[in-house]
Amino acid sequence: MKKYGEFSKDSWEYHIHRPDTPKPWFNYLFNDKFHSVISQTGGGFNYAIDPKVNRILRYDNVDTDLSGRYLFIKEEDEIWSANWQPLKKAQDKWLTVFGPGYTFIRSEYRRISVEMRFFVPLNETMEIWSITVKNNSDRKRKVHLYPFIDVISGDVDMEARYRNIMKLYNVAYFDRGINTLMLYKMASSAREFQNYSYFMSSLKPVSYETEKLNFFGQYHTVENPEGLKRPYLSSSDNRGEDMIGAFQYTLDLAPRQEKKIDLIIGFSEKKGTVSNVYKRFIQDKKRIEREFQTTRSYWKKTLEKLWIETGDVELDRMINIWGKYQLLAITRWRGSSAYHGTEGGLGYRDLAQDVEGIAGLDRVLAREKIMDLLHYQYSNGNAVSGFSKLEGAWDTHAAAKMVSGKSDVAVWLPNAVAKYIKETGDTAFLRKKVPYLDKGEDTVYRHVIKAVEYVAGSVGRHGLPLIKIADWNDAYDKIGRKLKGESVWLGEAVCWAALIVKELAEYLKDLTVARRMEKIYQHMKGQVNRHGWTGHHYFAAYNDQGRKIGDSHIPLNSQTWAILGRVADKKRMASVVKAIDYLDTPYGNALFKPPYHRYEPDIGRVTAFAEGTKENAACFSHAIAFKVVADCMINRNNKAYQTIKKLIPTSEAKQNIEKYKVEPFVWAEYVIGPGNKYFGQGAFTWNTGTAVWTYIGVTDWILGIKPHYNGLKIDPRLPDSIRKVKIKRIFRGCVYHITIQKSLFDSIRVDEKAVEGNIIPAFKDGKEHQVRVFVKK
């Protein structure tokens, strides 16, 4: 793995030593309004507010990792790119550094060294790109620099489908008063609003370019642009042609001299505000450095809110830093990645699960996201499949038919709200009235109750929930189109959700709702056990024709959720566990076995995927993380730990990075599973529910530090190999320093006072508290 890179000693950075990684490796730079996806060579894209509607940079293909933010350099007749991409000329020195909130690319060629720093400030719709160039030789040098971006400045979906038309709306020109290329699309009947992208420079350029054809040349690409061979760029404006932004600077560098240029790639809803950006960030010479230090400090402070020391370095760094940073990124920006096409917005079920993880890290963000979830719920208790802040619910768009109408979305809402209440103690939030998407309003508490009642009441002939377009397994997209297919897994999830709401109702002393939830749980549990059991394992679903799906392809989720939903009794548990373990591989469990080999139209696209990919029997990390929690619930502590170790991107099986290929510092959606010649290759990193379920699986279950309505619940499930753990946990305004160690007896002491039971009462003094936990070996 060190062939390409390694973690810094403190794990806060990942250093990539060569540019030609087996697949592009990405970092996410973001705030609540802006997101930049940047590869180790500067490839990728960025956008403001919504990844579909307000895309700024063009990114063509994850395999080529083109296009991106590139710095071309010319000295005499020699031309190279400081990023390595896109010219791919070998550098004498090269290093990329990924950290939470920033990326550095450093290179040297012909004794000219370049450092490029990229970051997104905390409260701005911009990406800042700072370039430092140094002459490391003993002679004077004249070099020409050409920072370059490939620009869409609009709706990426429309651009992909109608590029020949969309470019006709393009407008680009250079505003000399603020050293800025303005790049935007004219408002039209296709897009009746206008906003602006811009490329701003701290240094006045000697020339500039806005037209792609002028820069590339006919029959040329970004990999061999003809424009660099001319003395100057055209300095022409653009109306109706493909857009780029490029500056040309000429630097005279004395021996050992360095010069710095700051660039801003930004978004604005109003043209007039761009000049204010120039005043704040360019004319104030120290502003950009202050913003960088503020951003870096923010991420360090945020990530340190929960900190574990288990003695397992790989586990600690994923939970403390990289997995947590990934979770905070996708909670905001799950709707787009380098692997996605032209989607926008956020998936409802995705966001609901992410909230569970971030509630203890950012309660303000968690509440904001819950309010979004509540708003996009219908008055009958159901919810949309996803939504965009700019375009509204996915379900209202014809183009979103493949992802709308999923059966399970509402079942995830109760746990999101319950976790927030447990984390904050803010029960007043439950009384807040929130409008439904279609009509009327209700309290948060009623929203949650209706979510369970809706899914539990939308059942088919076997009394199991209708699967409709799909359940958690999106690729079961033909099972229930005729509204007859039923989901066994969703029945188990209903049991899980009903028990969550029952616990909440009991805490509120609402015995009527508690009894109703118990009744729903008992009834659905009975239906799943009567109609979802093969005699050896729980299957996945009935399709519209009444065929059992998953009777011969053992599904992982139906086994793990029989545990999570407390559906399987002791008699069946041995068979359930046996089925789970049958699916195990060196990379974690396959989603089912065996894979499908031909398309079956009464099941869906899952059967058409290549064997071992996506939902067709991949080692699907999200589902494997469910298994970690299930193991803990039935006291399979060692199994839970072994599974989380297999998921870690630097696991033993993933050491062959030429085989695994993807980033070794974030969770992947899946590893290609058995039955495929690429078994063991990672796929689709960053945007995955694995981030939240591994975080919860370790913190709440393996380490057993759970928020509870009455305080912090201590219930560890430590494996044999971990004997002592230290945890720093911020909870309701207090800092808890918790030590867990194995002993001959169980006991808990808080500030040297014994605590009865395993719930530490929530302190309200805002102080630090010492907690010592002893658990039997």
Coordinates of N, CA, C and O in Angstrom, one line a residue, residues 510-663:
D510 N -46.5 8.0 27.4 CA -47.6 7.9 26.5 C -47.9 6.5 26.3 O -47.5 5.8 25.3
L511 N -48.7 5.9 27.2 CA -48.9 4.4 27.2 C -49.8 4.0 26.0 O -49.7 2.9 25.6
T512 N -50.6 4.9 25.6 CA -51.5 4.6 24.4 C -50.6 4.3 23.2 O -50.8 3.2 22.5
V513 N -49.7 5.2 22.9 CA -48.8 4.9 21.7 C -47.9 3.8 22.0 O -47.6 3.0 21.1
A514 N -47.4 3.6 23.2 CA -46.5 2.5 23.5 C -47.2 1.2 23.2 O -46.6 0.3 22.7
R515 N -48.5 1.1 23.7 CA -49.2 -0.2 23.4 C -49.4 -0.4 21.9 O -49.4 -1.5 21.4
R516 N -49.7 0.7 21.2 CA -50.0 0.6 19.8 C -48.7 0.1 19.1 O -48.8 -0.8 18.2
M517 N -47.5 0.6 19.5 CA -46.3 0.2 18.8 C -46.0 -1.3 19.2 O -45.5 -2.0 18.4
E518 N -46.2 -1.6 20.4 CA -46.0 -3.0 20.8 C -46.9 -4.0 20.0 O -46.5 -5.0 19.5
K519 N -48.2 -3.5 19.7 CA -49.1 -4.3 18.9 C -48.6 -4.4 17.5 O -48.6 -5.5 16.9
I520 N -48.1 -3.3 16.9 CA -47.5 -3.4 15.6 C -46.3 -4.3 15.5 O -46.2 -5.1 14.6
Y521 N -45.5 -4.2 16.5 CA -44.3 -5.0 16.6 C -44.7 -6.5 16.6 O -44.2 -7.3 15.8
Q522 N -45.5 -6.9 17.5 CA -45.9 -8.3 17.7 C -46.6 -8.8 16.4 O -46.3 -10.0 16.0
H523 N -47.5 -8.0 15.8 CA -48.2 -8.5 14.7 C -47.2 -8.7 13.5 O -47.2 -9.8 12.8
M524 N -46.3 -7.7 13.2 CA -45.4 -7.8 12.1 C -44.4 -8.9 12.4 O -44.0 -9.7 11.4
K525 N -44.0 -9.1 13.6 CA -43.0 -10.1 13.9 C -43.7 -11.5 13.6 O -43.0 -12.4 13.0
G526 N -44.9 -11.6 13.9 CA -45.6 -12.9 13.6 C -45.7 -13.1 12.1 O -45.6 -14.2 11.6
Q527 N -46.0 -12.1 11.3 CA -46.2 -12.2 9.9 C -44.8 -12.6 9.2 O -44.8 -13.4 8.3
V528 N -43.8 -12.0 9.7 CA -42.4 -12.3 9.1 C -42.1 -13.7 9.4 O -41.6 -14.5 8.6
N529 N -42.3 -14.1 10.7 CA -42.0 -15.5 11.0 C -42.9 -16.6 10.4 O -42.4 -17.7 10.1
R530 N -44.1 -16.2 10.1 CA -45.0 -17.2 9.4 C -44.7 -17.2 7.9 O -44.8 -18.3 7.3
H531 N -44.5 -16.1 7.3 CA -44.4 -16.0 5.9 C -43.1 -15.6 5.3 O -43.0 -15.6 4.0
G532 N -42.1 -15.4 6.1 CA -40.8 -15.0 5.6 C -39.7 -16.0 5.8 O -38.5 -15.7 5.6
W533 N -40.0 -17.1 6.3 CA -39.0 -18.1 6.8 C -39.0 -19.3 5.8 O -40.1 -19.9 5.6
T534 N -37.9 -19.7 5.4 CA -37.8 -20.9 4.4 C -37.7 -22.2 5.2 O -37.8 -23.3 4.6
G535 N -37.4 -22.2 6.5 CA -37.1 -23.4 7.2 C -35.6 -23.4 7.6 O -35.2 -24.1 8.5
H536 N -34.8 -22.6 6.9 CA -33.4 -22.5 7.2 C -32.9 -21.0 7.3 O -31.9 -20.7 8.0
H537 N -33.6 -20.1 6.7 CA -33.2 -18.7 6.7 C -34.5 -17.8 6.3 O -35.4 -18.3 5.8
Y538 N -34.4 -16.5 6.6 CA -35.4 -15.6 6.2 C -35.0 -15.2 4.7 O -33.9 -14.9 4.4
F539 N -36.0 -15.2 3.9 CA -35.8 -14.8 2.5 C -36.0 -13.3 2.3 O -36.3 -12.6 3.3
A540 N -35.9 -12.7 1.1 CA -36.0 -11.3 1.0 C -37.4 -10.7 0.7 O -37.7 -9.7 1.3
A541 N -38.1 -11.4 -0.2 CA -39.4 -10.8 -0.6 C -40.2 -11.8 -1.4 O -39.8 -12.8 -1.8
Y542 N -41.5 -11.4 -1.5 CA -42.4 -12.0 -2.5 C -42.5 -11.0 -3.7 O -42.7 -9.8 -3.5
N543 N -42.4 -11.5 -4.9 CA -42.7 -10.6 -6.0 C -44.2 -10.6 -6.4 O -45.0 -11.2 -5.7
D544 N -44.5 -9.8 -7.4 CA -45.9 -9.6 -7.7 C -46.6 -10.9 -8.1 O -47.8 -11.1 -7.9
Q545 N -45.8 -11.9 -8.6 CA -46.4 -13.2 -8.9 C -46.5 -14.2 -7.8 O -46.9 -15.3 -7.9
G546 N -46.0 -13.7 -6.6 CA -46.0 -14.6 -5.4 C -44.8 -15.5 -5.3 O -44.7 -16.3 -4.4
R547 N -43.8 -15.3 -6.1 CA -42.5 -16.0 -6.0 C -41.7 -15.5 -4.9 O -41.6 -14.3 -4.6
K548 N -41.1 -16.5 -4.1 CA -40.2 -16.1 -3.0 C -38.8 -15.7 -3.6 O -38.2 -16.5 -4.3
I549 N -38.4 -14.5 -3.3 CA -37.1 -14.0 -3.7 C -36.1 -14.1 -2.6 O -36.3 -13.6 -1.5
G550 N -35.0 -14.9 -2.8 CA -34.1 -15.0 -1.7 C -34.2 -16.4 -1.0 O -33.5 -16.6 0.0
D551 N -35.0 -17.3 -1.6 CA -35.1 -18.6 -0.9 C -33.9 -19.4 -1.3 O -33.4 -20.2 -0.5
S552 N -33.4 -19.2 -2.5 CA -32.2 -20.0 -2.9 C -31.0 -19.1 -2.9 O -29.8 -19.5 -3.1
H553 N -31.2 -17.8 -2.9 CA -30.1 -16.8 -2.8 C -30.1 -16.2 -1.4 O -30.8 -15.2 -1.2
I554 N -29.5 -16.7 -0.5 CA -29.6 -16.3 0.9 C -29.2 -14.9 1.1 O -28.1 -14.5 0.9
P555 N -30.2 -14.0 1.6 CA -29.9 -12.6 1.7 C -29.4 -12.2 3.1 O -30.0 -12.6 4.1
L556 N -28.3 -11.4 3.1 CA -27.7 -11.0 4.4 C -28.7 -10.1 5.2 O -28.8 -10.4 6.4
N557 N -29.3 -9.1 4.5 CA -30.1 -8.2 5.3 C -31.2 -8.8 6.0 O -31.6 -8.4 7.1
S558 N -31.9 -9.8 5.4 CA -33.0 -10.4 6.1 C -32.6 -11.2 7.3 O -33.4 -11.4 8.2
Q559 N -31.3 -11.6 7.4 CA -30.8 -12.3 8.6 C -30.4 -11.3 9.7 O -30.8 -11.4 10.8
T560 N -29.7 -10.3 9.3 CA -29.2 -9.3 10.3 C -30.3 -8.5 10.8 O -30.4 -8.2 12.0
W561 N -31.3 -8.2 10.0 CA -32.4 -7.4 10.5 C -33.5 -8.2 11.3 O -34.3 -7.7 12.0
A562 N -33.4 -9.5 11.1 CA -34.2 -10.4 12.0 C -33.7 -10.3 13.4 O -34.4 -10.5 14.4
I563 N -32.4 -9.9 13.6 CA -31.8 -9.6 14.9 C -32.1 -8.2 15.3 O -32.5 -7.9 16.4
L564 N -31.8 -7.2 14.4 CA -32.0 -5.8 14.7 C -33.5 -5.6 15.1 O -33.8 -4.8 16.0
G565 N -34.4 -6.2 14.4 CA -35.8 -6.0 14.7 C -36.4 -6.9 15.7 O -37.6 -6.9 16.0
R566 N -35.5 -7.7 16.3 CA -35.9 -8.7 17.4 C -37.1 -9.6 16.9 O -38.1 -9.8 17.6
V567 N -36.8 -10.1 15.7 CA -37.8 -11.0 15.1 C -37.5 -12.5 15.3 O -38.4 -13.3 15.6
A568 N -36.2 -12.8 15.2 CA -35.9 -14.2 15.3 C -35.9 -14.7 16.8 O -35.3 -14.0 17.6
D569 N -36.5 -15.8 17.0 CA -36.5 -16.3 18.4 C -35.2 -17.2 18.6 O -34.5 -17.4 17.7
K570 N -35.1 -17.7 19.8 CA -33.9 -18.5 20.1 C -33.8 -19.8 19.3 O -32.7 -20.2 18.9
K571 N -34.9 -20.4 18.9 CA -34.9 -21.6 18.1 C -34.4 -21.3 16.7 O -33.7 -22.2 16.2
R572 N -34.6 -20.2 16.2 CA -34.2 -19.9 14.8 C -32.8 -19.2 14.8 O -32.2 -19.1 13.7
M573 N -32.4 -18.7 15.9 CA -31.2 -17.9 15.9 C -30.0 -18.7 15.4 O -29.1 -18.1 14.6
A574 N -29.8 -19.9 15.7 CA -28.7 -20.7 15.3 C -28.7 -20.8 13.7 O -27.6 -20.7 13.1
S575 N -29.8 -21.0 13.1 CA -29.9 -21.0 11.7 C -29.6 -19.6 11.0 O -29.0 -19.6 10.0
V576 N -30.1 -18.6 11.7 CA -29.8 -17.2 11.2 C -28.3 -17.0 11.2 O -27.8 -16.5 10.2
V577 N -27.7 -17.3 12.3 CA -26.3 -17.0 12.4 C -25.5 -17.9 11.4 O -24.5 -17.4 10.8
K578 N -25.9 -19.1 11.2 CA -25.3 -20.0 10.2 C -25.4 -19.4 8.8 O -24.4 -19.4 8.1
A579 N -26.5 -18.8 8.5 CA -26.7 -18.2 7.2 C -25.8 -17.0 7.0 O -25.2 -16.7 6.0
I580 N -25.7 -16.2 8.1 CA -24.9 -15.0 8.1 C -23.4 -15.4 7.8 O -22.7 -14.8 7.0
D581 N -22.9 -16.4 8.6 CA -21.5 -16.8 8.4 C -21.3 -17.5 7.1 O -20.1 -17.4 6.6
Y582 N -22.3 -18.1 6.5 CA -22.1 -18.7 5.2 C -21.7 -17.7 4.2 O -21.0 -18.0 3.2
L583 N -22.2 -16.4 4.4 CA -21.9 -15.4 3.4 C -20.6 -14.7 3.6 O -20.3 -13.8 2.8
D584 N -19.8 -15.1 4.5 CA -18.6 -14.3 4.9 C -17.5 -14.5 3.8 O -17.5 -15.6 3.1
T585 N -16.7 -13.5 3.7 CA -15.5 -13.5 2.8 C -14.4 -12.8 3.5 O -14.6 -12.2 4.5
P586 N -13.2 -12.7 2.9 CA -12.1 -11.9 3.5 C -12.4 -10.4 3.6 O -11.8 -9.7 4.3
Y587 N -13.4 -10.0 2.8 CA -13.8 -8.6 2.8 C -15.1 -8.3 3.5 O -15.6 -7.2 3.4
G588 N -15.6 -9.2 4.2 CA -16.9 -9.1 4.9 C -17.9 -9.9 4.1 O -17.6 -10.6 3.1
N589 N -19.2 -9.9 4.5 CA -20.2 -10.8 4.0 C -20.7 -10.3 2.6 O -20.9 -9.1 2.4
A590 N -20.9 -11.2 1.7 CA -21.6 -10.9 0.5 C -23.1 -10.6 0.8 O -23.7 -11.1 1.8
L591 N -23.7 -9.8 -0.1 CA -25.1 -9.4 0.2 C -26.0 -10.6 0.0 O -27.0 -10.6 0.7
F592 N -25.7 -11.5 -0.8 CA -26.3 -12.8 -0.8 C -25.4 -13.8 -1.6 O -24.5 -13.3 -2.3
K593 N -25.8 -15.0 -1.6 CA -25.1 -16.0 -2.4 C -26.1 -17.0 -2.9 O -27.1 -17.3 -2.1
P594 N -25.9 -17.6 -4.1 CA -25.0 -17.2 -5.1 C -25.5 -15.9 -5.8 O -26.7 -15.5 -5.7
P595 N -24.7 -15.3 -6.7 CA -25.1 -14.2 -7.5 C -26.1 -14.6 -8.6 O -26.1 -15.8 -9.0
Y596 N -26.8 -13.7 -9.2 CA -27.6 -14.0 -10.4 C -26.7 -13.9 -11.6 O -25.8 -13.2 -11.7
H597 N -27.1 -14.7 -12.6 CA -26.3 -14.8 -13.8 C -27.1 -14.4 -15.1 O -26.5 -14.3 -16.1
R598 N -28.3 -14.1 -14.9 CA -29.1 -13.6 -16.1 C -30.2 -12.7 -15.6 O -30.6 -12.8 -14.5
Y599 N -30.7 -11.9 -16.5 CA -31.7 -10.9 -16.2 C -33.0 -11.6 -15.9 O -33.5 -12.4 -16.8
E600 N -33.6 -11.3 -14.8 CA -35.0 -11.8 -14.5 C -35.9 -10.7 -14.3 O -35.9 -10.0 -13.3
P601 N -36.8 -10.4 -15.3 CA -37.6 -9.2 -15.3 C -38.6 -9.1 -14.2 O -39.2 -8.1 -13.9
D602 N -38.9 -10.2 -13.5 CA -39.8 -10.2 -12.3 C -39.1 -9.9 -11.0 O -39.7 -9.9 -10.0
I603 N -37.8 -9.7 -11.1 CA -37.0 -9.3 -9.9 C -36.4 -7.9 -10.1 O -36.6 -7.0 -9.3
G604 N -35.7 -7.7 -11.2 CA -35.2 -6.3 -11.5 C -33.7 -6.3 -11.9 O -33.1 -7.3 -12.2
R605 N -33.2 -5.1 -11.9 CA -31.9 -4.9 -12.4 C -30.8 -5.6 -11.6 O -29.6 -5.7 -12.1
V606 N -31.1 -5.9 -10.4 CA -30.1 -6.6 -9.5 C -29.6 -7.9 -10.3 O -28.4 -8.3 -10.2
T607 N -30.5 -8.5 -11.1 CA -30.1 -9.7 -11.8 C -29.3 -9.5 -13.0 O -28.7 -10.4 -13.6
A608 N -29.3 -8.2 -13.5 CA -28.5 -7.9 -14.7 C -27.1 -7.4 -14.4 O -26.3 -7.4 -15.3
F609 N -26.9 -6.9 -13.2 CA -25.6 -6.4 -12.8 C -24.6 -7.6 -13.0 O -24.9 -8.7 -12.8
A610 N -23.3 -7.2 -13.3 CA -22.3 -8.2 -13.3 C -22.2 -8.9 -12.0 O -22.4 -8.3 -10.9
E611 N -21.9 -10.2 -12.0 CA -21.9 -11.0 -10.8 C -20.9 -10.3 -9.8 O -19.8 -10.0 -10.2
G612 N -21.3 -10.2 -8.6 CA -20.5 -9.6 -7.5 C -20.4 -8.1 -7.5 O -19.6 -7.6 -6.7
T613 N -21.1 -7.4 -8.3 CA -21.1 -6.0 -8.3 C -22.4 -5.4 -7.8 O -23.5 -6.1 -7.9
K614 N -22.3 -4.2 -7.2 CA -23.5 -3.6 -6.6 C -24.4 -4.6 -5.8 O -23.8 -5.4 -5.1
E615 N -25.7 -4.5 -6.0 CA -26.5 -5.4 -5.2 C -26.6 -6.8 -5.7 O -27.3 -7.6 -5.0
N616 N -25.9 -7.2 -6.7 CA -25.8 -8.6 -7.2 C -24.7 -9.3 -6.5 O -23.7 -9.7 -7.1
A617 N -24.8 -9.5 -5.2 CA -23.9 -10.3 -4.4 C -22.5 -9.7 -4.2 O -21.5 -10.4 -4.0
A618 N -22.4 -8.3 -4.2 CA -21.2 -7.7 -3.8 C -21.0 -7.8 -2.3 O -22.0 -8.1 -1.6
C619 N -19.8 -7.6 -1.8 CA -19.6 -7.5 -0.4 C -19.9 -6.0 0.0 O -19.1 -5.1 -0.1
F620 N -21.2 -5.8 0.2 CA -21.8 -4.5 0.3 C -21.6 -3.9 1.8 O -22.2 -4.4 2.7
S621 N -20.7 -2.9 1.8 CA -20.2 -2.5 3.1 C -21.3 -2.0 4.1 O -21.3 -2.2 5.3
H622 N -22.3 -1.3 3.6 CA -23.4 -0.8 4.4 C -24.1 -2.0 5.1 O -24.4 -2.0 6.3
A623 N -24.4 -3.0 4.3 CA -25.1 -4.2 4.9 C -24.2 -4.9 5.8 O -24.6 -5.5 6.8
I624 N -22.9 -4.9 5.5 CA -21.9 -5.6 6.5 C -21.9 -4.8 7.8 O -21.8 -5.4 8.9
A625 N -22.0 -3.5 7.7 CA -22.1 -2.7 9.0 C -23.3 -3.0 9.8 O -23.3 -3.0 11.0
F626 N -24.5 -3.3 9.1 CA -25.6 -3.8 9.8 C -25.3 -5.0 10.6 O -25.7 -5.2 11.8
K627 N -24.5 -5.9 10.0 CA -24.1 -7.1 10.6 C -23.3 -6.9 11.9 O -23.4 -7.7 12.9
V628 N -22.5 -5.9 11.9 CA -21.7 -5.6 13.1 C -22.6 -5.3 14.3 O -22.4 -5.8 15.4
V629 N -23.6 -4.5 14.1 CA -24.6 -4.2 15.1 C -25.3 -5.5 15.6 O -25.5 -5.7 16.8
A630 N -25.7 -6.2 14.6 CA -26.5 -7.5 14.9 C -25.6 -8.4 15.7 O -26.1 -9.0 16.7
D631 N -24.3 -8.5 15.4 CA -23.4 -9.4 16.2 C -23.4 -8.9 17.6 O -23.4 -9.7 18.6
C632 N -23.3 -7.6 17.8 CA -23.2 -7.1 19.2 C -24.5 -7.3 19.9 O -24.4 -7.7 21.2
M633 N -25.6 -7.3 19.3 CA -26.9 -7.5 20.0 C -27.0 -8.9 20.5 O -27.7 -9.1 21.5
I634 N -26.3 -9.9 19.8 CA -26.4 -11.3 20.3 C -25.1 -11.7 20.9 O -24.8 -12.9 21.0
N635 N -24.3 -10.7 21.4 CA -23.1 -11.0 22.1 C -22.0 -11.7 21.3 O -21.2 -12.5 21.9
R636 N -22.0 -11.6 20.0 CA -20.9 -12.1 19.2 C -19.8 -11.1 19.1 O -19.5 -10.6 18.0
N637 N -19.2 -10.7 20.2 CA -18.3 -9.6 20.2 C -17.1 -9.7 19.3 O -16.7 -8.8 18.6
N638 N -16.5 -10.9 19.3 CA -15.4 -11.1 18.5 C -15.7 -11.1 17.0 O -15.0 -10.5 16.2
K639 N -16.9 -11.6 16.7 CA -17.4 -11.6 15.3 C -17.6 -10.1 14.8 O -17.3 -9.8 13.7
A640 N -18.2 -9.3 15.7 CA -18.4 -7.9 15.3 C -17.1 -7.2 15.1 O -17.0 -6.5 14.1
Y641 N -16.1 -7.4 15.9 CA -14.8 -6.8 15.7 C -14.1 -7.3 14.5 O -13.5 -6.5 13.7
Q642 N -14.2 -8.6 14.2 CA -13.5 -9.2 13.0 C -14.2 -8.6 11.8 O -13.5 -8.3 10.8
T643 N -15.5 -8.4 11.8 CA -16.1 -7.8 10.7 C -15.8 -6.4 10.4 O -15.5 -6.0 9.3
I644 N -15.7 -5.6 11.5 CA -15.3 -4.2 11.3 C -13.9 -4.1 10.8 O -13.5 -3.2 10.0
K645 N -13.1 -5.0 11.2 CA -11.7 -5.0 10.7 C -11.6 -5.3 9.2 O -10.8 -4.8 8.5
K646 N -12.5 -6.2 8.8 CA -12.5 -6.5 7.3 C -13.0 -5.3 6.5 O -12.6 -5.1 5.4
L647 N -13.9 -4.5 7.1 CA -14.4 -3.3 6.4 C -13.4 -2.2 6.3 O -13.4 -1.4 5.3
I648 N -12.5 -2.1 7.2 CA -11.5 -1.0 7.2 C -10.7 -1.0 5.9 O -10.2 -2.0 5.4
P649 N -10.5 0.2 5.3 CA -9.9 0.2 4.0 C -8.4 -0.2 3.9 O -7.9 -0.4 2.9
T650 N -7.8 -0.3 5.1 CA -6.4 -0.8 5.1 C -6.4 -2.2 5.7 O -5.3 -2.6 6.3
S651 N -7.5 -2.9 5.6 CA -7.5 -4.3 6.2 C -6.5 -5.2 5.5 O -5.9 -4.9 4.5
E652 N -6.3 -6.3 6.1 CA -5.3 -7.3 5.6 C -5.6 -7.7 4.2 O -4.7 -7.8 3.4
A653 N -6.8 -7.9 3.9 CA -7.2 -8.4 2.5 C -7.0 -7.3 1.5 O -6.9 -7.6 0.3
K654 N -7.0 -6.0 2.0 CA -6.9 -4.9 1.0 C -5.5 -4.3 0.9 O -5.3 -3.3 0.3
Q655 N -4.5 -5.0 1.4 CA -3.2 -4.5 1.4 C -2.6 -4.5 -0.1 O -1.8 -3.7 -0.4
N656 N -3.1 -5.4 -0.9 CA -2.8 -5.4 -2.3 C -3.5 -4.2 -3.0 O -4.6 -4.4 -3.5
I657 N -3.0 -3.0 -3.0 CA -3.7 -1.9 -3.5 C -3.9 -1.9 -5.0 O -4.8 -1.3 -5.5
E658 N -3.1 -2.6 -5.7 CA -3.3 -2.8 -7.1 C -4.6 -3.6 -7.4 O -5.2 -3.4 -8.4
K659 N -5.0 -4.4 -6.5 CA -6.2 -5.2 -6.6 C -7.4 -4.4 -6.0 O -8.4 -4.3 -6.6
Y660 N -7.2 -3.8 -4.8 CA -8.3 -3.1 -4.2 C -8.6 -1.8 -4.9 O -9.8 -1.3 -5.0
K661 N -7.6 -1.0 -5.3 CA -7.6 0.1 -6.2 C -8.1 1.4 -5.6 O -7.5 2.5 -5.9
V662 N -9.1 1.5 -4.8 CA -9.7 2.7 -4.4 C -9.1 3.3 -3.1 O -8.2 2.7 -2.5
E663 N -9.5 4.5 -2.7 CA -8.9 5.2 -1.6 C -8.8 4.3 -0.3 O -9.8 3.7 0.1

